[in-house]
Amino acid sequence: MKKTWKATSLLLVLMLFTAMLAACNSSTGGSGSVSVGIVLPTKDEPRWVQDEQRFKDALKDSEYTTEILFSQGSSAKEKENVETLINKGIEVLIITPQDGDAAAAAVEAAKKEGITVISYDRLITNTDAVDYYVTFDSVAVGAAQGQYLIDNVQGSGVPLYLYAGAASDNNAFLFFEGAWKTLQPKIADGTFKIANSSEAEALKDTAELTRDQMSKILGQVTTNWDPNEAKNKAQTHLTAVGADMKGDVAVLAPNDGTARSIADVFSTDGEVSSFLVTGQDAEKASIQYIIDGKQSMTVFKDVRTLVTDAMGIAIEILDGKTPETTGSYDNGEVEVKAKQTDVIVVDEENVKQELIDSEYYEASEFTGL
Ligand code: BGC
């Protein structure tokens, strides 16, 4: 039942998408050589290479002119990419900022040329030069990670290691907000004891954190979205604690790349008898980790939907229509109209159903399924 419904809705989305492409092909003459420019943050993380591939898949049968550029972790490169695309005559810019604040200058330059700006997955902050935001429900991502730890932990007084994303990424705050909201009552009641952040420990009775309070915690436990930094931090944390903070432990890891490197560190510590570790993105390497019992869960964000939403908005703009949105996000300067997508929790119980049966990945890409 459920599967049929999913297949039908996917088909409907695809049909709508194809219809929109067809409708716009006749009207995208434009003056430049590229109509829609896409700027993604880095090729160093499988998450964004995946987005590139999903954009290519979605666009392969259209005469639609798009170009995808990567910023390789640099806001300067990002600005350069946007300028290159402006010079190619784009009418719509789809962009995932490397740094939410720093990207303001790039999109303001685009706005000056009358280009419509769509923030993709990460919100560009503190500027009015963002028109739309397509995103997953990021607070729900963090809440799902926290809930997973609560649902799978045994007993009380369980050491909890907290890790977070880069403070330059607004999403890192949304993920942490969701996780904290869920975990905090269980920290306050003694189910968990915080192992690696004095700032979090000091705030353990505070149910809702301000951005400043979260910044303080992130200052101690950020991974900067870098698996190496995550690994080094995990090593330092395990070296610093006593035996009371080992045994059966729980780890809030913000995404798959950092989860795998943190898991590798925890699995080699003789005093850690077991650990639960969260993730997100359903990266292939983490799906294998889940199958192998080395990572507990991931939050699956179906990038196909995000691509369809972003391109759907772009095409409506080119077609002179007003795109439909489902809510809005405050970026510090304006309320940005947003389209939001739900997320799915995946662990070894449902990994096959959610990722293979849904045709997101092929079974042959994994071993031991
Ligand atoms: C994205 C995650 C990703 C992380 C690191 C976040 O903004 O939402 O999917 O893992 O950045 O690139």
GROMACS .gro file of N, CA and C in nm, residues 28-180:
model
  459
   28THR      N    1   1.223   3.007  -2.300
   28THR     CA    2   1.348   3.036  -2.230
   28THR      C    3   1.455   3.090  -2.323
   29GLY      N    4   1.412   3.147  -2.431
   29GLY     CA    5   1.508   3.202  -2.525
   29GLY      C    6   1.617   3.283  -2.455
   30GLY      N    7   1.573   3.384  -2.378
   30GLY     CA    8   1.665   3.467  -2.300
   30GLY      C    9   1.775   3.526  -2.387
   31SER      N   10   1.858   3.607  -2.326
   31SER     CA   11   1.963   3.668  -2.406
   31SER      C   12   2.095   3.592  -2.391
   32GLY      N   13   2.117   3.530  -2.274
   32GLY     CA   14   2.246   3.466  -2.250
   32GLY      C   15   2.248   3.321  -2.292
   33SER      N   16   2.364   3.257  -2.262
   33SER     CA   17   2.377   3.118  -2.303
   33SER      C   18   2.334   3.020  -2.196
   34VAL      N   19   2.322   3.068  -2.071
   34VAL     CA   20   2.278   2.981  -1.962
   34VAL      C   21   2.159   3.047  -1.892
   35SER      N   22   2.051   2.970  -1.871
   35SER     CA   23   1.933   3.028  -1.806
   35SER      C   24   1.936   3.014  -1.655
   36VAL      N   25   1.978   2.895  -1.609
   36VAL     CA   26   1.980   2.871  -1.465
   36VAL      C   27   2.122   2.833  -1.422
   37GLY      N   28   2.176   2.908  -1.330
   37GLY     CA   29   2.309   2.877  -1.275
   37GLY      C   30   2.293   2.808  -1.142
   38ILE      N   31   2.377   2.707  -1.120
   38ILE     CA   32   2.371   2.631  -0.995
   38ILE      C   33   2.509   2.633  -0.930
   39VAL      N   34   2.515   2.673  -0.804
   39VAL     CA   35   2.644   2.679  -0.735
   39VAL      C   36   2.636   2.593  -0.609
   40LEU      N   37   2.722   2.492  -0.603
   40LEU     CA   38   2.723   2.399  -0.490
   40LEU      C   39   2.853   2.415  -0.410
   41PRO      N   40   2.852   2.380  -0.279
   41PRO     CA   41   2.964   2.417  -0.194
   41PRO      C   42   3.096   2.342  -0.215
   42THR      N   43   3.093   2.211  -0.229
   42THR     CA   44   3.221   2.140  -0.241
   42THR      C   45   3.203   2.001  -0.301
   43LYS      N   46   3.305   1.961  -0.377
   43LYS     CA   47   3.304   1.825  -0.432
   43LYS      C   48   3.367   1.728  -0.334
   44ASP      N   49   3.420   1.779  -0.224
   44ASP     CA   50   3.490   1.692  -0.130
   44ASP      C   51   3.396   1.609  -0.044
   45GLU      N   52   3.266   1.644  -0.044
   45GLU     CA   53   3.170   1.565   0.034
   45GLU      C   54   3.073   1.497  -0.062
   46PRO      N   55   3.054   1.365  -0.047
   46PRO     CA   56   2.963   1.292  -0.137
   46PRO      C   57   2.823   1.354  -0.142
   47ARG      N   58   2.781   1.415  -0.032
   47ARG     CA   59   2.648   1.476  -0.030
   47ARG      C   60   2.627   1.569  -0.151
   48TRP      N   61   2.726   1.654  -0.181
   48TRP     CA   62   2.706   1.756  -0.285
   48TRP      C   63   2.733   1.703  -0.425
   49VAL      N   64   2.815   1.599  -0.433
   49VAL     CA   65   2.836   1.534  -0.563
   49VAL      C   66   2.706   1.464  -0.601
   50GLN      N   67   2.641   1.412  -0.499
   50GLN     CA   68   2.509   1.350  -0.517
   50GLN      C   69   2.407   1.452  -0.571
   51ASP      N   70   2.408   1.573  -0.514
   51ASP     CA   71   2.315   1.676  -0.563
   51ASP      C   72   2.344   1.708  -0.710
   52GLU      N   73   2.474   1.718  -0.743
   52GLU     CA   74   2.511   1.747  -0.881
   52GLU      C   75   2.454   1.640  -0.974
   53GLN      N   76   2.473   1.513  -0.935
   53GLN     CA   77   2.425   1.402  -1.017
   53GLN      C   78   2.273   1.407  -1.032
   54ARG      N   79   2.203   1.436  -0.922
   54ARG     CA   80   2.056   1.440  -0.927
   54ARG      C   81   2.008   1.556  -1.014
   55PHE      N   82   2.080   1.668  -1.014
   55PHE     CA   83   2.044   1.778  -1.105
   55PHE      C   84   2.062   1.731  -1.249
   56LYS      N   85   2.176   1.665  -1.275
   56LYS     CA   86   2.203   1.619  -1.412
   56LYS      C   87   2.098   1.519  -1.458
   57ASP      N   88   2.061   1.426  -1.368
   57ASP     CA   89   1.959   1.327  -1.402
   57ASP      C   90   1.828   1.396  -1.437
   58ALA      N   91   1.792   1.495  -1.356
   58ALA     CA   92   1.663   1.561  -1.376
   58ALA      C   93   1.661   1.643  -1.504
   59LEU      N   94   1.778   1.688  -1.549
   59LEU     CA   95   1.782   1.780  -1.663
   59LEU      C   96   1.824   1.714  -1.794
   60LYS      N   97   1.856   1.584  -1.788
   60LYS     CA   98   1.922   1.525  -1.905
   60LYS      C   99   1.837   1.524  -2.032
   61ASP      N  100   1.706   1.520  -2.018
   61ASP     CA  101   1.624   1.514  -2.139
   61ASP      C  102   1.567   1.649  -2.181
   62SER      N  103   1.613   1.754  -2.118
   62SER     CA  104   1.556   1.884  -2.156
   62SER      C  105   1.658   1.966  -2.234
   63GLU      N  106   1.608   2.062  -2.308
   63GLU     CA  107   1.700   2.149  -2.382
   63GLU      C  108   1.736   2.268  -2.294
   64TYR      N  109   1.698   2.253  -2.172
   64TYR     CA  110   1.714   2.359  -2.075
   64TYR      C  111   1.861   2.387  -2.048
   65THR      N  112   1.902   2.512  -2.046
   65THR     CA  113   2.044   2.541  -2.028
   65THR      C  114   2.078   2.574  -1.882
   66THR      N  115   2.159   2.487  -1.825
   66THR     CA  116   2.201   2.507  -1.686
   66THR      C  117   2.351   2.486  -1.680
   67GLU      N  118   2.411   2.540  -1.576
   67GLU     CA  119   2.553   2.512  -1.553
   67GLU      C  120   2.575   2.499  -1.403
   68ILE      N  121   2.651   2.395  -1.364
   68ILE     CA  122   2.676   2.371  -1.221
   68ILE      C  123   2.823   2.400  -1.190
   69LEU      N  124   2.847   2.485  -1.090
   69LEU     CA  125   2.984   2.515  -1.048
   69LEU      C  126   3.001   2.486  -0.900
   70PHE      N  127   3.120   2.445  -0.862
   70PHE     CA  128   3.149   2.413  -0.721
   70PHE      C  129   3.241   2.519  -0.660
   71SER      N  130   3.218   2.550  -0.533
   71SER     CA  131   3.296   2.656  -0.467
   71SER      C  132   3.414   2.604  -0.387
   72GLN      N  133   3.424   2.473  -0.375
   72GLN     CA  134   3.537   2.409  -0.305
   72GLN      C  135   3.569   2.473  -0.169
   73GLY      N  136   3.464   2.494  -0.092
   73GLY     CA  137   3.484   2.541   0.045
   73GLY      C  138   3.530   2.685   0.058
   74SER      N  139   3.524   2.762  -0.051
   74SER     CA  140   3.575   2.899  -0.045
   74SER      C  141   3.468   3.000  -0.085
   75SER      N  142   3.444   3.098   0.001
   75SER     CA  143   3.345   3.201  -0.031
   75SER      C  144   3.392   3.289  -0.146
   76ALA      N  145   3.525   3.307  -0.158
   76ALA     CA  146   3.579   3.387  -0.269
   76ALA      C  147   3.552   3.317  -0.402
   77LYS      N  148   3.575   3.187  -0.404
   77LYS     CA  149   3.550   3.107  -0.525
   77LYS      C  150   3.400   3.109  -0.558
   78GLU      N  151   3.320   3.106  -0.453
   78GLU     CA  152   3.174   3.109  -0.471
   78GLU      C  153   3.131   3.239  -0.540
   79LYS      N  154   3.188   3.349  -0.494
   79LYS     CA  155   3.154   3.480  -0.553
   79LYS      C  156   3.196   3.483  -0.699
   80GLU      N  157   3.315   3.429  -0.726
   80GLU     CA  158   3.367   3.421  -0.862
   80GLU      C  159   3.272   3.338  -0.950
   81ASN      N  160   3.226   3.225  -0.895
   81ASN     CA  161   3.133   3.138  -0.968
   81ASN      C  162   3.005   3.213  -1.004
   82VAL      N  163   2.953   3.289  -0.906
   82VAL     CA  164   2.830   3.363  -0.932
   82VAL      C  165   2.854   3.467  -1.041
   83GLU      N  166   2.970   3.534  -1.036
   83GLU     CA  167   3.001   3.635  -1.138
   83GLU      C  168   3.012   3.571  -1.277
   84THR      N  169   3.076   3.454  -1.282
   84THR     CA  170   3.086   3.382  -1.410
   84THR      C  171   2.947   3.355  -1.467
   85LEU      N  172   2.858   3.311  -1.380
   85LEU     CA  173   2.723   3.277  -1.425
   85LEU      C  174   2.644   3.402  -1.464
   86ILE      N  175   2.664   3.511  -1.390
   86ILE     CA  176   2.597   3.637  -1.426
   86ILE      C  177   2.639   3.676  -1.567
   87ASN      N  178   2.768   3.661  -1.595
   87ASN     CA  179   2.820   3.696  -1.728
   87ASN      C  180   2.766   3.606  -1.838
   88LYS      N  181   2.719   3.489  -1.799
   88LYS     CA  182   2.661   3.399  -1.900
   88LYS      C  183   2.512   3.423  -1.916
   89GLY      N  184   2.462   3.524  -1.848
   89GLY     CA  185   2.323   3.566  -1.870
   89GLY      C  186   2.217   3.490  -1.794
   90ILE      N  187   2.252   3.427  -1.682
   90ILE     CA  188   2.150   3.351  -1.607
   90ILE      C  189   2.035   3.442  -1.562
   91GLU      N  190   1.918   3.379  -1.556
   91GLU     CA  191   1.802   3.453  -1.505
   91GLU      C  192   1.766   3.405  -1.365
   92VAL      N  193   1.807   3.281  -1.333
   92VAL     CA  194   1.782   3.227  -1.199
   92VAL      C  195   1.912   3.166  -1.147
   93LEU      N  196   1.939   3.193  -1.018
   93LEU     CA  197   2.057   3.135  -0.952
   93LEU      C  198   2.009   3.044  -0.839
   94ILE      N  199   2.056   2.919  -0.844
   94ILE     CA  200   2.028   2.823  -0.736
   94ILE      C  201   2.159   2.804  -0.663
   95ILE      N  202   2.163   2.836  -0.534
   95ILE     CA  203   2.293   2.836  -0.467
   95ILE      C  204   2.288   2.782  -0.324
   96THR      N  205   2.383   2.692  -0.294
   96THR     CA  206   2.404   2.645  -0.157
   96THR      C  207   2.527   2.719  -0.105
   97PRO      N  208   2.508   2.810  -0.009
   97PRO     CA  209   2.623   2.889   0.034
   97PRO      C  210   2.724   2.806   0.112
   98GLN      N  211   2.848   2.839   0.091
   98GLN     CA  212   2.956   2.782   0.172
   98GLN      C  213   2.944   2.838   0.313
   99ASP      N  214   2.922   2.968   0.320
   99ASP     CA  215   2.907   3.039   0.447
   99ASP      C  216   2.785   3.129   0.430
  100GLY      N  217   2.684   3.109   0.513
  100GLY     CA  218   2.554   3.176   0.496
  100GLY      C  219   2.562   3.327   0.493
  101ASP      N  220   2.646   3.386   0.578
  101ASP     CA  221   2.660   3.532   0.582
  101ASP      C  222   2.744   3.583   0.467
  102ALA      N  223   2.856   3.513   0.444
  102ALA     CA  224   2.951   3.560   0.343
  102ALA      C  225   2.892   3.557   0.202
  103ALA      N  226   2.793   3.470   0.180
  103ALA     CA  227   2.735   3.457   0.046
  103ALA      C  228   2.646   3.577   0.010
  104ALA      N  229   2.616   3.661   0.109
  104ALA     CA  230   2.529   3.776   0.083
  104ALA      C  231   2.582   3.862  -0.032
  105ALA      N  232   2.714   3.888  -0.030
  105ALA     CA  233   2.773   3.974  -0.132
  105ALA      C  234   2.751   3.916  -0.272
  106ALA      N  235   2.767   3.785  -0.284
  106ALA     CA  236   2.751   3.720  -0.415
  106ALA      C  237   2.607   3.733  -0.466
  107VAL      N  238   2.510   3.707  -0.377
  107VAL     CA  239   2.371   3.711  -0.426
  107VAL      C  240   2.322   3.855  -0.444
  108GLU      N  241   2.383   3.949  -0.371
  108GLU     CA  242   2.345   4.089  -0.394
  108GLU      C  243   2.390   4.132  -0.534
  109ALA      N  244   2.506   4.083  -0.576
  109ALA     CA  245   2.554   4.112  -0.712
  109ALA      C  246   2.458   4.054  -0.815
  110ALA      N  247   2.407   3.935  -0.788
  110ALA     CA  248   2.312   3.871  -0.881
  110ALA      C  249   2.182   3.949  -0.884
  111LYS      N  250   2.135   3.988  -0.768
  111LYS     CA  251   2.009   4.061  -0.755
  111LYS      C  252   2.012   4.191  -0.836
  112LYS      N  253   2.126   4.257  -0.831
  112LYS     CA  254   2.143   4.384  -0.905
  112LYS      C  255   2.116   4.366  -1.054
  113GLU      N  256   2.142   4.245  -1.102
  113GLU     CA  257   2.120   4.215  -1.244
  113GLU      C  258   1.980   4.160  -1.268
  114GLY      N  259   1.896   4.166  -1.166
  114GLY     CA  260   1.757   4.121  -1.182
  114GLY      C  261   1.741   3.970  -1.178
  115ILE      N  262   1.842   3.901  -1.129
  115ILE     CA  263   1.838   3.754  -1.123
  115ILE      C  264   1.760   3.710  -1.000
  116THR      N  265   1.678   3.606  -1.016
  116THR     CA  266   1.605   3.551  -0.902
  116THR      C  267   1.695   3.452  -0.828
  117VAL      N  268   1.704   3.466  -0.696
  117VAL     CA  269   1.796   3.385  -0.618
  117VAL      C  270   1.720   3.281  -0.534
  118ILE      N  271   1.759   3.155  -0.555
  118ILE     CA  272   1.701   3.046  -0.476
  118ILE      C  273   1.810   2.987  -0.387
  119SER      N  274   1.791   2.996  -0.257
  119SER     CA  275   1.884   2.936  -0.162
  119SER      C  276   1.851   2.787  -0.156
  120TYR      N  277   1.953   2.703  -0.177
  120TYR     CA  278   1.929   2.560  -0.190
  120TYR      C  279   1.989   2.485  -0.072
  121ASP      N  280   1.905   2.425   0.008
  121ASP     CA  281   1.941   2.346   0.126
  121ASP      C  282   1.994   2.429   0.244
  122ARG      N  283   2.085   2.522   0.217
  122ARG     CA  284   2.135   2.610   0.325
  122ARG      C  285   2.084   2.752   0.299
  123LEU      N  286   2.040   2.818   0.405
  123LEU     CA  287   1.987   2.954   0.390
  123LEU      C  288   2.099   3.057   0.385
  124ILE      N  289   2.086   3.151   0.292
  124ILE     CA  290   2.178   3.265   0.290
  124ILE      C  291   2.121   3.368   0.386
  125THR      N  292   2.205   3.415   0.477
  125THR     CA  293   2.154   3.493   0.590
  125THR      C  294   2.192   3.641   0.582
  126ASN      N  295   2.109   3.720   0.653
  126ASN     CA  296   2.134   3.863   0.672
  126ASN      C  297   2.148   3.943   0.542
  127THR      N  298   2.061   3.915   0.449
  127THR     CA  299   2.053   3.995   0.327
  127THR      C  300   1.909   3.985   0.276
  128ASP      N  301   1.866   4.087   0.200
  128ASP     CA  302   1.731   4.076   0.142
  128ASP      C  303   1.738   4.023  -0.001
  129ALA      N  304   1.858   3.982  -0.043
  129ALA     CA  305   1.875   3.939  -0.183
  129ALA      C  306   1.850   3.789  -0.205
  130VAL      N  307   1.763   3.731  -0.124
  130VAL     CA  308   1.725   3.590  -0.145
  130VAL      C  309   1.575   3.586  -0.169
  131ASP      N  310   1.534   3.523  -0.278
  131ASP     CA  311   1.391   3.521  -0.309
  131ASP      C  312   1.320   3.397  -0.258
  132TYR      N  313   1.386   3.282  -0.270
  132TYR     CA  314   1.322   3.156  -0.230
  132TYR      C  315   1.423   3.067  -0.158
  133TYR      N  316   1.368   2.974  -0.081
  133TYR     CA  317   1.453   2.878  -0.008
  133TYR      C  318   1.390   2.740  -0.023
  134VAL      N  319   1.463   2.646  -0.082
  134VAL     CA  320   1.416   2.507  -0.085
  134VAL      C  321   1.500   2.427   0.013
  135THR      N  322   1.435   2.354   0.099
  135THR     CA  323   1.507   2.292   0.209
  135THR      C  324   1.438   2.167   0.261
  136PHE      N  325   1.515   2.086   0.331
  136PHE     CA  326   1.454   1.980   0.411
  136PHE      C  327   1.416   2.041   0.546
  137ASP      N  328   1.338   1.967   0.621
  137ASP     CA  329   1.301   2.012   0.755
  137ASP      C  330   1.419   1.985   0.848
  138SER      N  331   1.506   2.083   0.862
  138SER     CA  332   1.633   2.060   0.931
  138SER      C  333   1.618   2.046   1.083
  139VAL      N  334   1.520   2.115   1.141
  139VAL     CA  335   1.496   2.095   1.284
  139VAL      C  336   1.452   1.950   1.307
  140ALA      N  337   1.372   1.898   1.215
  140ALA     CA  338   1.328   1.758   1.226
  140ALA      C  339   1.444   1.660   1.211
  141VAL      N  340   1.546   1.697   1.134
  141VAL     CA  341   1.664   1.611   1.120
  141VAL      C  342   1.729   1.593   1.258
  142GLY      N  343   1.754   1.705   1.325
  142GLY     CA  344   1.818   1.700   1.457
  142GLY      C  345   1.729   1.627   1.558
  143ALA      N  346   1.600   1.655   1.551
  143ALA     CA  347   1.507   1.591   1.645
  143ALA      C  348   1.507   1.439   1.624
  144ALA      N  349   1.515   1.396   1.498
  144ALA     CA  350   1.517   1.252   1.468
  144ALA      C  351   1.644   1.188   1.522
  145GLN      N  352   1.755   1.259   1.511
  145GLN     CA  353   1.881   1.205   1.564
  145GLN      C  354   1.871   1.189   1.716
  146GLY      N  355   1.821   1.294   1.782
  146GLY     CA  356   1.808   1.288   1.928
  146GLY      C  357   1.713   1.178   1.971
  147GLN      N  358   1.601   1.168   1.900
  147GLN     CA  359   1.500   1.068   1.936
  147GLN      C  360   1.554   0.927   1.918
  148TYR      N  361   1.636   0.910   1.815
  148TYR     CA  362   1.693   0.777   1.792
  148TYR      C  363   1.779   0.733   1.911
  149LEU      N  364   1.858   0.827   1.961
  149LEU     CA  365   1.943   0.794   2.077
  149LEU      C  366   1.855   0.760   2.196
  150ILE      N  367   1.751   0.839   2.219
  150ILE     CA  368   1.661   0.814   2.333
  150ILE      C  369   1.595   0.675   2.319
  151ASP      N  370   1.547   0.644   2.200
  151ASP     CA  371   1.474   0.519   2.179
  151ASP      C  372   1.563   0.395   2.189
  152ASN      N  373   1.692   0.412   2.168
  152ASN     CA  374   1.778   0.294   2.162
  152ASN      C  375   1.877   0.280   2.276
  153VAL      N  376   1.873   0.376   2.367
  153VAL     CA  377   1.965   0.372   2.479
  153VAL      C  378   1.909   0.281   2.588
  154GLN      N  379   1.999   0.220   2.666
  154GLN     CA  380   1.951   0.137   2.778
  154GLN      C  381   2.001   0.191   2.910
  155GLY      N  382   1.912   0.194   3.008
  155GLY     CA  383   1.951   0.236   3.142
  155GLY      C  384   1.963   0.387   3.154
  156SER      N  385   2.037   0.431   3.257
  156SER     CA  386   2.053   0.576   3.274
  156SER      C  387   2.200   0.607   3.302
  157GLY      N  388   2.230   0.737   3.308
  157GLY     CA  389   2.368   0.781   3.327
  157GLY      C  390   2.456   0.747   3.208
  158VAL      N  391   2.397   0.744   3.090
  158VAL     CA  392   2.472   0.708   2.969
  158VAL      C  393   2.553   0.828   2.920
  159PRO      N  394   2.684   0.814   2.905
  159PRO     CA  395   2.765   0.925   2.854
  159PRO      C  396   2.718   0.967   2.714
  160LEU      N  397   2.701   1.097   2.697
  160LEU     CA  398   2.654   1.150   2.568
  160LEU      C  399   2.759   1.244   2.512
  161TYR      N  400   2.807   1.210   2.393
  161TYR     CA  401   2.904   1.294   2.323
  161TYR      C  402   2.829   1.373   2.217
  162LEU      N  403   2.845   1.506   2.223
  162LEU     CA  404   2.774   1.593   2.129
  162LEU      C  405   2.870   1.645   2.023
  163TYR      N  406   2.827   1.642   1.898
  163TYR     CA  407   2.904   1.705   1.790
  163TYR      C  408   2.806   1.784   1.703
  164ALA      N  409   2.860   1.886   1.634
  164ALA     CA  410   2.773   1.972   1.553
  164ALA      C  411   2.842   2.009   1.423
  165GLY      N  412   2.765   2.072   1.333
  165GLY     CA  413   2.819   2.115   1.203
  165GLY      C  414   2.892   2.248   1.215
  166ALA      N  415   2.920   2.310   1.100
  166ALA     CA  416   2.996   2.436   1.098
  166ALA      C  417   2.907   2.553   1.138
  167ALA      N  418   2.961   2.641   1.221
  167ALA     CA  419   2.884   2.757   1.268
  167ALA      C  420   2.854   2.855   1.153
  168SER      N  421   2.926   2.843   1.042
  168SER     CA  422   2.899   2.931   0.928
  168SER      C  423   2.779   2.881   0.847
  169ASP      N  424   2.725   2.767   0.885
  169ASP     CA  425   2.610   2.707   0.815
  169ASP      C  426   2.487   2.715   0.906
  170ASN      N  427   2.389   2.791   0.863
  170ASN     CA  428   2.266   2.807   0.943
  170ASN      C  429   2.204   2.673   0.981
  171ASN      N  430   2.219   2.575   0.892
  171ASN     CA  431   2.162   2.442   0.920
  171ASN      C  432   2.220   2.380   1.046
  172ALA      N  433   2.348   2.407   1.074
  172ALA     CA  434   2.411   2.346   1.192
  172ALA      C  435   2.332   2.385   1.317
  173PHE      N  436   2.281   2.508   1.319
  173PHE     CA  437   2.203   2.554   1.433
  173PHE      C  438   2.065   2.486   1.435
  174LEU      N  439   2.005   2.472   1.318
  174LEU     CA  440   1.873   2.408   1.312
  174LEU      C  441   1.882   2.262   1.355
  175PHE      N  442   1.986   2.192   1.308
  175PHE     CA  443   2.003   2.051   1.349
  175PHE      C  444   2.022   2.043   1.499
  176PHE      N  445   2.108   2.132   1.552
  176PHE     CA  446   2.138   2.124   1.694
  176PHE      C  447   2.015   2.162   1.777
  177GLU      N  448   1.943   2.261   1.728
  177GLU     CA  449   1.819   2.303   1.797
  177GLU      C  450   1.723   2.184   1.812
  178GLY      N  451   1.703   2.111   1.701
  178GLY     CA  452   1.612   1.996   1.704
  178GLY      C  453   1.661   1.886   1.795
  179ALA      N  454   1.792   1.861   1.791
  179ALA     CA  455   1.849   1.755   1.874
  179ALA      C  456   1.841   1.793   2.022
  180TRP      N  457   1.872   1.917   2.052
  180TRP     CA  458   1.874   1.961   2.192
  180TRP      C  459   1.732   1.958   2.251
   0.00000   0.00000   0.00000
